[in-house]
Amino acid sequence: MPNFCAVVQCGSRSNRDKVSFFRFPSIYDNRKRIDPRRERRRQAWVLATRGTDLTESKLKYQMICSRHFLEGKPATLEEECHPDWVPSQNMGYGGKKVTVERYNRRKRRIKEVADSLEPSHDVEMPDSSTTLSQEAVVDNPPTGNVEMEVETEVRDDDLKYGLLKANEEIYKLRSELSTFKFTTSDMKNEVKCKFYTGLSFDTLQIVFELVEPYIIINPNTTLSKFEQLVLTSMKLRLNLLFTDLGYRFNISRSTCGRIFKNVLHVFYIKLKSFVKWPERECLHSTMPTCFKEKFGNKVTVIIDCFEIFTEQPKNKQASSQHFSHYKHHHTIKYFIGISPQGSVIFISKGFTGRSSDKFVTENSGFLNNLLPGDLILADRGFLIKDSVNFYMAEVQMPAFLKGKKQLHPKEVEETRKLANVRIHVERVIGLLRQKYTITSGKLPIFMLRAKHNNVQTIDKILTVCCALINCCPSVVPQ
């Protein structure tokens, strides 16, 4: 298919005319970042053609022929003062006449000034005759308009060059102002740090020191290791779109998604040990008063399940398995266990939303952590008494009516005591959803795929979020 010139009233065709064709300049540099100078040049080309229908989607296919350049081709990006930096010939409308000679004269003057500023190593003392002749030249300068014309031309070019440099600096400063700053010094603001990451600056620094050696800096990425950590934390904390994060960090959407996946995997490997089942002696020695008054030192864990919304899978069988009749939505179900102190000590892998609480509990690996004499606090839906008794442990749930008109006063009192402390697991789940909003939104289906170590992305997200929750103050009063 032949190429056509985008200039109005120019009928150049690549299969007919012996001319060259040049594409409109791109606004991106080699690292896929927006360059202010390239952006200015592209806009100047669009204005020069005076095309009313040159939208961004069309510009990638538009070309300008060599008839519209003095030297038959565009100048380089660095030669911003060159007449061919923008097409100017045969544009179909009247304009200021430009020549290459004036640009070349200016380049020669700049070179002469630069050469004159270089120190000379071969300095000779002039004789008296040379000195006198030079003085004579100085005392008798040439008259006429030649000196005035040269001085005016030099001053005019210098002013234009200075104006271009000033505009370039303005564009650079505007670009820096429009770009969010997430360096270490910028994140020292506690309010800003907690808003974007959910952590205090000191805690964020500790996490960074732990994962920093394992974060990779790609040659095509301009973000530092700390900025990559902040980007990942912002995705977990605010659940921003990758396009949004790309604009904030001045990188492409695909680069943003790749950084998130890589740093999330590092988070998962280094932080999953923060979600740990504690020793019994540690639990007993730090048992909160509200638990000790009601159950003594017997309580080991409070358990519950929660669900996260997902997109509908295309596979019909998978769609049916993920549909939760309780939430009336496609979900992933997680089993969580917290200690009496308020720390997350167990988080399961994701199960389909259709799975029952009993099935999730028995297949999550939770029961393997139980010791004889452990007391588990659970809700009514956890029909796991037989499974727990197999490990010589005990589960306590709110009383059922089971056909009775009302509960016995003793059962009412036990249910009230249980509800007063079991609410802490709901508070932890609420804190998890509030602090890391990625767990409260609808997750895309690709996050259900397993890549690294056969672990789904959503499982990594939940594990990392629970680990970071454990780095924050507890919701249980000590």
Coordinates of C-alpha atoms in Angstrom, one line a residue:
M1 CA 0.0 0.0 0.0
P2 CA 1.5 3.4 -1.0
N3 CA 2.3 6.1 1.5
F4 CA 0.6 9.5 1.3
C5 CA 1.8 12.9 2.6
A6 CA -0.2 14.3 5.5
V7 CA 0.3 17.9 4.4
V8 CA -2.9 19.5 3.0
Q9 CA -2.9 19.9 -0.8
C10 CA 0.3 17.8 -1.2
G11 CA -0.3 14.9 -3.4
S12 CA 2.9 13.0 -3.0
R13 CA 2.7 9.2 -3.3
S14 CA 5.4 6.7 -2.6
N15 CA 4.6 4.6 -5.6
R16 CA 4.7 7.5 -8.0
D17 CA 6.9 10.3 -6.8
K18 CA 10.6 10.1 -6.1
V19 CA 10.4 11.4 -2.5
S20 CA 11.1 10.1 0.9
F21 CA 8.6 9.8 3.7
F22 CA 9.0 10.4 7.4
R23 CA 6.7 9.4 10.3
F24 CA 5.5 11.9 12.9
P25 CA 7.9 12.0 15.9
S26 CA 7.1 9.8 18.8
I27 CA 6.7 11.3 22.2
Y28 CA 8.4 8.4 24.0
D29 CA 12.2 7.9 24.4
N30 CA 14.0 4.6 24.3
R31 CA 12.8 3.7 27.8
K32 CA 9.2 4.4 26.9
R33 CA 9.0 7.6 29.0
I34 CA 7.3 10.7 27.7
D35 CA 10.0 13.2 26.6
P36 CA 9.0 16.9 26.8
R37 CA 11.1 17.8 23.8
R38 CA 9.7 15.0 21.7
E39 CA 6.2 16.0 22.8
R40 CA 6.9 19.6 21.7
R41 CA 8.2 18.5 18.3
R42 CA 5.2 16.2 17.6
Q43 CA 2.8 19.0 18.5
A44 CA 4.8 21.4 16.2
W45 CA 4.5 19.0 13.3
V46 CA 0.8 18.7 13.8
L47 CA 0.4 22.5 13.9
A48 CA 2.5 22.8 10.8
T49 CA 0.4 20.5 8.7
R50 CA -2.8 22.2 9.9
G51 CA -4.7 19.0 9.7
T52 CA -8.0 19.1 11.5
D53 CA -8.6 15.3 11.6
L54 CA -5.1 14.2 12.9
T55 CA -6.1 12.4 16.0
E56 CA -3.7 10.4 18.2
S57 CA -4.9 7.1 16.7
K58 CA -4.3 8.4 13.2
L59 CA -0.9 10.0 13.8
K60 CA 0.9 6.7 14.1
Y61 CA 0.1 6.0 10.4
Q62 CA 0.7 9.5 9.0
M63 CA 3.8 10.6 7.1
I64 CA 5.3 13.8 5.7
C65 CA 7.3 13.7 2.4
S66 CA 10.8 15.2 1.9
R67 CA 9.4 18.2 -0.2
H68 CA 8.5 20.0 3.0
F69 CA 12.1 20.1 4.4
L70 CA 14.9 22.4 3.2
E71 CA 17.5 19.6 3.2
G72 CA 15.0 16.8 2.2
K73 CA 14.9 15.2 5.6
P74 CA 14.1 16.2 9.3
A75 CA 16.8 17.5 11.5
T76 CA 17.9 15.5 14.5
L77 CA 16.1 15.8 17.8
E78 CA 19.0 17.8 19.4
E79 CA 19.1 20.4 16.6
E80 CA 16.0 22.2 17.9
C81 CA 17.1 25.5 16.2
H82 CA 17.4 23.9 12.8
P83 CA 14.8 25.0 10.3
D84 CA 14.1 21.3 9.4
W85 CA 13.3 20.5 13.1
V86 CA 9.7 21.2 11.9
P87 CA 8.4 20.9 8.3
S88 CA 8.2 24.4 6.8
Q89 CA 8.4 24.2 2.9
N90 CA 5.5 24.0 0.5
M91 CA 3.0 23.8 3.4
G92 CA 0.1 25.3 1.3
Y93 CA 0.0 28.5 3.2
G94 CA 2.2 31.6 3.6
G95 CA 4.8 31.6 6.3
K96 CA 8.1 33.1 7.4
K97 CA 11.0 32.4 5.1
V98 CA 13.7 30.3 6.7
T99 CA 17.1 29.3 5.4
V100 CA 19.7 26.8 6.5
E101 CA 22.5 29.4 6.0
R102 CA 21.4 31.4 9.0
Y103 CA 21.5 28.3 11.2
N104 CA 24.9 27.3 9.9
R105 CA 26.2 30.9 10.6
R106 CA 25.0 30.7 14.1
K107 CA 26.7 27.3 14.6
R108 CA 30.0 28.7 13.3
R109 CA 29.7 31.7 15.7
I110 CA 29.1 29.4 18.7
K111 CA 32.1 27.3 17.7
E112 CA 34.3 30.3 17.3
V113 CA 33.3 31.6 20.7
A114 CA 33.9 28.2 22.2
D115 CA 37.3 28.0 20.6
S116 CA 38.3 31.4 21.8
L117 CA 37.5 30.5 25.4
E118 CA 39.9 27.5 25.3
P119 CA 43.2 28.4 26.9
S120 CA 46.2 28.7 24.6
H121 CA 49.3 26.7 25.4
D122 CA 51.6 28.5 22.9
V123 CA 51.6 32.1 24.0
E124 CA 54.0 34.5 22.3
M125 CA 54.8 38.0 23.2
P126 CA 53.9 40.3 20.4
D127 CA 56.5 42.8 19.1
S128 CA 55.9 46.6 19.1
S129 CA 54.9 46.7 15.4
T130 CA 52.2 44.1 15.9
T131 CA 51.0 46.0 19.0
L132 CA 50.9 49.3 17.1
S133 CA 49.0 47.8 14.2
Q134 CA 46.4 46.2 16.6
E135 CA 46.0 49.6 18.3
A136 CA 45.6 51.2 15.0
V137 CA 42.8 48.8 14.1
V138 CA 41.1 49.4 17.4
D139 CA 41.4 53.2 17.2
N140 CA 40.1 53.2 13.7
P141 CA 37.0 50.9 13.6
P142 CA 35.1 50.5 10.3
T143 CA 32.1 52.6 9.8
G144 CA 28.7 51.9 8.3
N145 CA 25.8 49.5 9.0
V146 CA 27.8 46.2 8.8
E147 CA 28.7 46.1 12.5
M148 CA 25.1 47.0 13.5
E149 CA 23.6 44.3 11.3
V150 CA 25.9 41.6 12.6
E151 CA 25.3 42.7 16.2
T152 CA 21.5 42.7 15.7
E153 CA 21.6 39.2 14.1
V154 CA 23.7 37.8 16.9
R155 CA 21.5 39.3 19.6
D156 CA 18.4 38.0 17.9
D157 CA 19.7 34.5 17.6
D158 CA 20.9 34.5 21.2
L159 CA 17.6 35.6 22.5
K160 CA 15.8 32.9 20.5
Y161 CA 18.2 30.3 21.8
G162 CA 17.8 31.5 25.3
L163 CA 14.0 31.4 25.0
L164 CA 14.1 27.8 23.7
K165 CA 16.3 26.7 26.6
A166 CA 14.0 28.5 29.1
N167 CA 10.9 26.8 27.6
E168 CA 12.7 23.4 27.8
E169 CA 13.4 24.0 31.4
I170 CA 9.8 25.0 32.1
Y171 CA 8.6 21.8 30.5
K172 CA 11.0 19.8 32.5
L173 CA 9.9 21.4 35.8
R174 CA 6.3 21.0 34.9
S175 CA 6.9 17.3 34.2
E176 CA 8.6 16.9 37.5
L177 CA 5.8 18.7 39.3
S178 CA 3.2 16.5 37.7
T179 CA 5.1 13.3 38.6
F180 CA 4.4 11.9 42.1
K181 CA 7.5 11.6 44.3
F182 CA 7.8 8.5 46.4
T183 CA 11.4 8.6 47.4
T184 CA 12.6 7.7 51.0
S185 CA 12.7 11.4 52.0
D186 CA 9.2 12.1 50.6
M187 CA 7.7 9.1 52.5
K188 CA 9.0 10.3 55.8
N189 CA 5.7 12.2 56.2
E190 CA 3.8 9.8 58.4
V191 CA 0.4 10.8 57.1
K192 CA 1.4 10.4 53.5
C193 CA 3.2 7.1 54.3
K194 CA 0.2 5.6 56.1
F195 CA -2.2 6.7 53.4
Y196 CA -0.3 5.1 50.5
T197 CA 1.2 2.0 52.2
G198 CA -0.9 1.4 55.4
L199 CA 2.4 1.3 57.4
S200 CA 4.3 3.8 59.5
F201 CA 7.6 5.0 57.9
D202 CA 9.7 3.1 60.5
T203 CA 7.8 -0.1 59.7
L204 CA 8.1 0.5 56.0
Q205 CA 11.8 0.9 56.4
I206 CA 12.1 -2.4 58.2
V207 CA 10.2 -4.2 55.5
F208 CA 12.3 -2.5 52.8
E209 CA 15.5 -3.6 54.5
L210 CA 14.2 -7.1 54.5
V211 CA 13.2 -7.4 50.9
E212 CA 15.6 -4.8 49.3
P213 CA 18.3 -7.4 48.3
Y214 CA 15.8 -9.4 46.4
I215 CA 14.1 -6.7 44.4
I216 CA 15.4 -6.6 40.8
I217 CA 16.0 -3.4 38.9
N218 CA 15.3 -4.0 35.2
P219 CA 17.6 -2.0 32.8
N220 CA 14.5 -0.6 31.1
T221 CA 12.9 0.6 34.4
T222 CA 13.7 3.9 35.9
L223 CA 12.1 3.2 39.3
S224 CA 14.4 2.6 42.3
K225 CA 13.9 -0.4 44.6
F226 CA 12.2 1.7 47.2
E227 CA 9.8 3.1 44.5
Q228 CA 9.0 -0.4 43.4
L229 CA 8.2 -1.3 47.0
V230 CA 5.9 1.7 47.3
L231 CA 4.2 1.0 44.0
T232 CA 3.4 -2.6 45.2
S233 CA 2.2 -1.3 48.6
M234 CA -0.1 1.2 46.9
K235 CA -1.7 -1.5 44.8
L236 CA -2.4 -3.5 47.9
R237 CA -3.5 -0.5 50.0
L238 CA -5.6 1.4 47.5
N239 CA -6.3 -1.2 44.7
L240 CA -5.4 1.4 42.0
L241 CA -5.6 0.4 38.4
F242 CA -2.2 -0.3 36.8
T243 CA -3.0 2.5 34.3
D244 CA -3.4 4.9 37.2
L245 CA -0.1 3.7 38.9
G246 CA 1.6 4.0 35.5
Y247 CA 0.7 7.7 35.2
R248 CA 1.7 8.3 38.8
F249 CA 5.1 6.8 38.4
N250 CA 5.6 7.8 34.8
I251 CA 5.9 4.3 33.4
S252 CA 3.8 2.1 31.1
R253 CA 0.9 0.0 32.3
S254 CA 2.6 -3.3 31.4
T255 CA 5.8 -2.3 33.2
C256 CA 3.7 -1.4 36.3
G257 CA 2.0 -4.8 36.2
R258 CA 5.3 -6.6 35.9
I259 CA 6.8 -4.7 38.8
F260 CA 3.8 -5.5 41.0
K261 CA 4.0 -9.3 40.2
N262 CA 7.8 -9.4 40.8
V263 CA 7.8 -7.5 44.1
L264 CA 4.7 -9.3 45.3
H265 CA 6.5 -12.6 44.9
V266 CA 9.5 -11.2 46.9
F267 CA 7.0 -10.0 49.6
Y268 CA 5.4 -13.5 49.7
I269 CA 8.7 -15.3 50.1
K270 CA 10.1 -13.0 52.8
L271 CA 7.0 -12.1 54.7
K272 CA 5.0 -15.3 54.9
S273 CA 6.9 -16.3 58.0
F274 CA 5.2 -13.4 59.8
V275 CA 2.0 -15.5 59.7
K276 CA 3.1 -18.1 62.2
W277 CA 1.5 -20.4 64.7
P278 CA 2.8 -19.4 68.1
E279 CA 4.1 -21.6 70.9
R280 CA 1.7 -22.5 73.7
E281 CA 3.9 -20.9 76.4
C282 CA 4.0 -17.6 74.4
L283 CA 0.2 -17.6 74.1
H284 CA -0.3 -18.2 77.9
S285 CA 2.3 -15.7 79.0
T286 CA 0.7 -12.9 77.0
M287 CA -3.0 -13.8 77.2
P288 CA -5.2 -10.6 77.2
T289 CA -7.3 -10.0 80.2
C290 CA -10.6 -10.2 78.3
F291 CA -9.8 -13.8 77.4
K292 CA -8.3 -14.8 80.7
E293 CA -11.4 -13.6 82.7
K294 CA -13.7 -15.8 80.6
F295 CA -11.7 -18.8 79.5
G296 CA -8.5 -18.7 81.5
N297 CA -5.5 -19.7 79.4
K298 CA -7.3 -22.3 77.3
V299 CA -8.1 -20.3 74.1
T300 CA -5.6 -20.9 71.3
V301 CA -7.3 -19.5 68.2
I302 CA -10.4 -17.8 67.0
I303 CA -11.4 -18.9 63.5
D304 CA -13.7 -17.6 60.7
C305 CA -14.1 -17.6 56.9
F306 CA -14.4 -14.6 54.6
E307 CA -14.9 -14.3 50.9
I308 CA -13.4 -12.0 48.2
F309 CA -15.3 -11.1 45.0
T310 CA -13.8 -12.2 41.7
E311 CA -14.8 -11.9 38.0
Q312 CA -16.9 -14.7 36.6
P313 CA -14.7 -17.5 35.1
K314 CA -15.5 -18.3 31.5
N315 CA -15.5 -22.0 32.1
K316 CA -19.0 -23.1 33.1
Q317 CA -17.9 -25.6 35.7
A318 CA -15.5 -23.2 37.3
S319 CA -18.2 -20.5 37.3
S320 CA -20.5 -22.8 39.1
Q321 CA -17.9 -23.8 41.7
H322 CA -17.0 -20.2 42.4
F323 CA -20.6 -18.9 42.8
S324 CA -21.4 -18.3 46.5
H325 CA -25.1 -18.6 47.3
Y326 CA -24.4 -16.7 50.5
K327 CA -22.9 -13.7 48.7
H328 CA -24.8 -14.2 45.5
H329 CA -21.6 -13.6 43.6
H330 CA -18.5 -15.4 42.3
T331 CA -16.0 -15.5 45.2
I332 CA -12.9 -17.1 46.6
K333 CA -13.2 -18.3 50.2
Y334 CA -10.4 -18.0 52.8
F335 CA -10.1 -19.6 56.3
I336 CA -8.4 -17.3 58.9
G337 CA -7.3 -17.9 62.4
I338 CA -6.2 -15.2 64.9
S339 CA -4.6 -15.6 68.3
P340 CA -6.1 -14.1 71.4
Q341 CA -3.5 -11.3 71.1
G342 CA -5.0 -10.3 67.7
S343 CA -2.3 -11.5 65.4
V344 CA -3.1 -13.5 62.2
I345 CA -1.6 -17.0 62.9
F346 CA -3.1 -18.9 60.0
I347 CA -4.4 -18.0 56.6
S348 CA -5.4 -20.8 54.1
K349 CA -5.1 -20.9 50.4
G350 CA -8.2 -19.9 48.4
F351 CA -11.1 -22.2 48.0
T352 CA -14.1 -21.8 45.6
G353 CA -17.0 -19.8 46.9
R354 CA -19.3 -22.8 46.9
S355 CA -17.1 -24.7 49.5
S356 CA -18.6 -25.1 53.0
D357 CA -16.9 -23.8 56.1
K358 CA -16.4 -27.4 57.3
F359 CA -14.8 -28.5 54.0
V360 CA -12.4 -25.5 54.0
T361 CA -11.4 -26.1 57.7
E362 CA -10.7 -29.7 57.2
N363 CA -8.7 -29.2 53.9
S364 CA -6.8 -26.1 54.7
G365 CA -4.1 -27.8 56.9
F366 CA -5.4 -25.9 60.0
L367 CA -6.1 -29.0 62.1
N368 CA -2.4 -30.1 61.9
N369 CA -1.4 -27.2 64.2
L370 CA -3.7 -28.3 67.1
L371 CA -2.3 -29.7 70.3
P372 CA -4.2 -31.7 73.0
G373 CA -6.2 -29.3 75.2
D374 CA -6.4 -26.4 72.7
L375 CA -9.7 -24.5 72.7
I376 CA -11.0 -23.1 69.4
L377 CA -13.7 -20.4 69.3
A378 CA -15.8 -20.6 66.2
D379 CA -19.2 -19.5 64.7
R380 CA -22.3 -21.7 64.3
G381 CA -21.4 -22.7 60.7
F382 CA -18.3 -24.6 61.7
L383 CA -19.5 -28.2 62.2
I384 CA -16.0 -29.5 63.0
K385 CA -16.4 -30.9 66.4
D386 CA -15.6 -34.5 65.4
S387 CA -12.5 -33.4 63.4
V388 CA -11.2 -31.3 66.3
N389 CA -11.9 -34.0 68.9
F390 CA -9.7 -36.3 66.8
Y391 CA -6.7 -34.1 67.8
M392 CA -7.9 -34.1 71.4
A393 CA -8.8 -30.4 71.2
E394 CA -12.1 -28.6 71.9
V395 CA -14.2 -26.3 69.8
Q396 CA -16.7 -23.9 71.4
M397 CA -19.6 -22.3 69.4
P398 CA -22.7 -20.3 70.1
A399 CA -25.6 -22.5 71.3
F400 CA -28.3 -23.7 68.9
L401 CA -32.0 -23.8 69.5
K402 CA -32.3 -27.2 67.9
G403 CA -36.1 -27.2 68.1
K404 CA -36.3 -25.6 71.5
K405 CA -38.4 -22.5 72.0
Q406 CA -35.6 -20.6 73.8
L407 CA -32.1 -21.2 75.1
H408 CA -31.3 -22.2 78.7
P409 CA -30.0 -19.2 80.8
K410 CA -26.6 -20.9 81.1
E411 CA -26.4 -21.3 77.3
V412 CA -27.3 -17.6 76.9
E413 CA -24.5 -16.6 79.3
E414 CA -22.0 -18.8 77.5
T415 CA -23.0 -17.5 74.1
R416 CA -22.7 -13.9 75.4
K417 CA -19.2 -14.5 76.7
L418 CA -18.2 -16.2 73.5
A419 CA -19.6 -13.3 71.3
N420 CA -17.7 -10.7 73.4
V421 CA -14.3 -12.2 72.5
R422 CA -15.1 -13.8 69.1
I423 CA -15.9 -10.4 67.7
H424 CA -12.1 -9.7 67.5
V425 CA -11.7 -12.1 64.5
E426 CA -14.3 -10.0 62.7
R427 CA -12.5 -6.8 63.7
V428 CA -9.2 -8.3 62.2
I429 CA -11.0 -9.2 59.0
G430 CA -12.5 -5.7 58.9
L431 CA -9.1 -4.1 59.4
L432 CA -7.7 -6.3 56.6
R433 CA -10.4 -5.1 54.2
Q434 CA -10.1 -1.5 55.3
K435 CA -6.3 -1.2 55.3
Y436 CA -5.7 -3.2 52.1
T437 CA -8.7 -2.5 49.9
I438 CA -7.5 -4.9 47.2
T439 CA -9.2 -7.6 49.4
S440 CA -12.6 -5.8 49.3
G441 CA -12.8 -5.1 45.6
K442 CA -13.5 -7.4 42.6
L443 CA -10.3 -9.2 41.6
P444 CA -9.6 -10.0 37.9
I445 CA -9.6 -13.6 36.9
F446 CA -5.9 -13.7 36.0
M447 CA -5.1 -13.4 39.7
L448 CA -6.5 -16.9 40.2
R449 CA -3.8 -18.4 38.1
A450 CA -0.7 -20.0 39.6
K451 CA 2.8 -19.3 38.3
H452 CA 5.6 -19.1 40.9
N453 CA 5.8 -22.1 43.2
N454 CA 2.3 -23.1 42.0
V455 CA 0.8 -20.4 44.2
Q456 CA -2.0 -18.2 43.0
T457 CA -1.5 -14.5 42.9
I458 CA -4.5 -14.0 45.1
D459 CA -3.1 -16.4 47.7
K460 CA 0.1 -14.3 47.7
I461 CA -1.8 -11.1 48.1
L462 CA -3.8 -12.5 51.1
T463 CA -0.7 -13.9 52.8
V464 CA 1.3 -10.6 52.3
C465 CA -1.6 -8.5 53.6
C466 CA -2.0 -10.6 56.7
A467 CA 1.7 -10.4 57.3
L468 CA 1.6 -6.6 57.1
I469 CA -1.4 -6.5 59.4
N470 CA 0.7 -8.3 62.0
C471 CA 3.2 -5.4 61.7
C472 CA 0.5 -3.0 62.9
P473 CA -0.8 -2.4 66.4
S474 CA -3.3 -5.1 67.5
V475 CA -7.0 -4.6 67.6
V476 CA -7.3 -6.5 70.9
P477 CA -6.8 -4.5 74.1
Q478 CA -3.9 -5.9 76.1

